[in-house]
Amino acid sequence: GAVVSQHPSWVICKSGTSVKIECRSLDFQATTMFWYRQFPKQSLMLMATSNEGSKATYEQGVEKDKFLINHASLTLSTLTVTSAHPEDSSFYICSARADRNTEAFFGQGTRLTVV
Amino acid sequence: GENVEQHPSTLSVQEGDSAVIKCTYSDSASNYFPWYKQELGKGPQLIIDIRSNVGEKKDQRIAVTLNKTAKHFSLHITETQPEDSAVYFCAASIRTGFQKLVFGTGTRLLVSP
């Protein structure tokens, strides 16, 4: 399958700081990328959907000013957690797909710990 | 919106036995049903999927069945091996628009040698 890479794999940050997570499609151009959050032993919850060159669409209950998503190119989307708090600690996973007729491939995830 | 329920939450089997995980969905418009395997600390990996125009699909030791009338689909793993131990998620989506995946709650499968 296609390769989607996330960076970093894990990050620890202090409360009040911002953290940026990158999601790259390595061998295909991703018109759409999805960002998920997964708490321990729970399912994946979709946070937002982003299409290249346009604003992200956020799911209900997800603060767009806190979770900034940028999808400026066909191979890169970024999620910035602003003013992070301990309750933002979670496993963040992205997925990317080339077009509507292809599958979405997942990155390996980023574990964020806010202390 | 779509809601996906998954059972059981945990499943322990002996190596060589079969494992079955079941999911139900609520939105009759859903027409794409993938299954993912997630190992500890990693992202989900697609293992098999099925579309609504097919009732069953098989890939070696893994098979998925779909009952559109009852709105449920199942994952079957035969001849389980210890390396099959992981968390498995079912999902459902509508293959139009954004095609958002709605995930089940996950099943932790443990295969004992």
PDB file of C-alpha atoms in Angstrom, chain A residues 34 36 38 41-44 46 49 51 57 59 91 93 97 100-104 106-109 111, chain B residues 32 34 36 38 41-46 49 51 89 95-101 103-106 108:
ATOM      1  CA  PHE A  34      -7.982  13.224   7.722  1.00  0.00           C
ATOM      2  CA  TYR A  36      -7.985  11.555  14.119  1.00  0.00           C
ATOM      3  CA  GLN A  38      -7.354   8.277  19.827  1.00  0.00           C
ATOM      4  CA  LYS A  41      -7.975   1.875  24.650  1.00  0.00           C
ATOM      5  CA  GLN A  42     -10.544   3.828  22.672  1.00  0.00           C
ATOM      6  CA  SER A  43     -11.516   4.131  19.050  1.00  0.00           C
ATOM      7  CA  LEU A  44     -10.376   6.670  16.503  1.00  0.00           C
ATOM      8  CA  LEU A  46     -12.303  12.034  13.417  1.00  0.00           C
ATOM      9  CA  THR A  49     -10.979  16.657   7.071  1.00  0.00           C
ATOM     10  CA  ASN A  51      -8.598  19.145   1.161  1.00  0.00           C
ATOM     11  CA  THR A  57     -13.796  20.910   7.850  1.00  0.00           C
ATOM     12  CA  GLU A  59     -16.149  17.728  13.325  1.00  0.00           C
ATOM     13  CA  PHE A  91      -2.471   9.646  20.055  1.00  0.00           C
ATOM     14  CA  ILE A  93      -3.262   9.843  13.600  1.00  0.00           C
ATOM     15  CA  ARG A  97      -6.036   9.439   0.079  1.00  0.00           C
ATOM     16  CA  ARG A 100     -12.447   9.619  -3.903  1.00  0.00           C
ATOM     17  CA  ASN A 101     -11.964   6.269  -5.580  1.00  0.00           C
ATOM     18  CA  THR A 102      -8.898   5.198  -3.620  1.00  0.00           C
ATOM     19  CA  GLU A 103      -8.387   4.019  -0.101  1.00  0.00           C
ATOM     20  CA  ALA A 104      -7.142   6.214   2.700  1.00  0.00           C
ATOM     21  CA  PHE A 106      -2.903   5.821   7.762  1.00  0.00           C
ATOM     22  CA  GLY A 107       0.241   7.246   9.253  1.00  0.00           C
ATOM     23  CA  GLN A 108       1.930   5.594  12.201  1.00  0.00           C
ATOM     24  CA  GLY A 109       0.545   8.103  14.659  1.00  0.00           C
ATOM     25  CA  ARG A 111       1.808  10.343  20.743  1.00  0.00           C
TER      26      ARG A 111
ATOM     27  CA  TYR B  32     -17.944   0.687   2.227  1.00  0.00           C
ATOM     28  CA  PRO B  34     -13.051  -1.737   5.890  1.00  0.00           C
ATOM     29  CA  TYR B  36      -8.150  -2.379  10.312  1.00  0.00           C
ATOM     30  CA  GLN B  38      -3.736  -1.749  14.961  1.00  0.00           C
ATOM     31  CA  GLY B  41       1.782   2.377  19.288  1.00  0.00           C
ATOM     32  CA  LYS B  42       1.095   2.235  15.567  1.00  0.00           C
ATOM     33  CA  GLY B  43      -1.476   3.532  13.150  1.00  0.00           C
ATOM     34  CA  PRO B  44      -4.260   1.322  11.773  1.00  0.00           C
ATOM     35  CA  GLN B  45      -3.458  -0.911   8.845  1.00  0.00           C
ATOM     36  CA  LEU B  46      -6.129  -1.935   6.354  1.00  0.00           C
ATOM     37  CA  ASP B  49     -12.571  -4.315   2.997  1.00  0.00           C
ATOM     38  CA  ARG B  51     -18.321  -2.939  -0.627  1.00  0.00           C
ATOM     39  CA  PHE B  89     -11.408  -1.957  14.191  1.00  0.00           C
ATOM     40  CA  ARG B  95     -18.415   6.426  -0.827  1.00  0.00           C
ATOM     41  CA  THR B  96     -19.414   9.939  -1.810  1.00  0.00           C
ATOM     42  CA  GLY B  97     -18.329  13.344  -0.642  1.00  0.00           C
ATOM     43  CA  PHE B  98     -15.654  13.293   2.021  1.00  0.00           C
ATOM     44  CA  GLN B  99     -16.193   9.580   2.662  1.00  0.00           C
ATOM     45  CA  LYS B 100     -15.641   9.934   6.363  1.00  0.00           C
ATOM     46  CA  LEU B 101     -14.899   6.699   8.137  1.00  0.00           C
ATOM     47  CA  PHE B 103     -14.963   3.458  13.449  1.00  0.00           C
ATOM     48  CA  GLY B 104     -16.230   0.787  15.763  1.00  0.00           C
ATOM     49  CA  THR B 105     -14.999   0.635  19.330  1.00  0.00           C
ATOM     50  CA  GLY B 106     -12.353  -1.982  18.648  1.00  0.00           C
ATOM     51  CA  ARG B 108      -8.569  -6.638  21.389  1.00  0.00           C
TER      52      ARG B 108
END
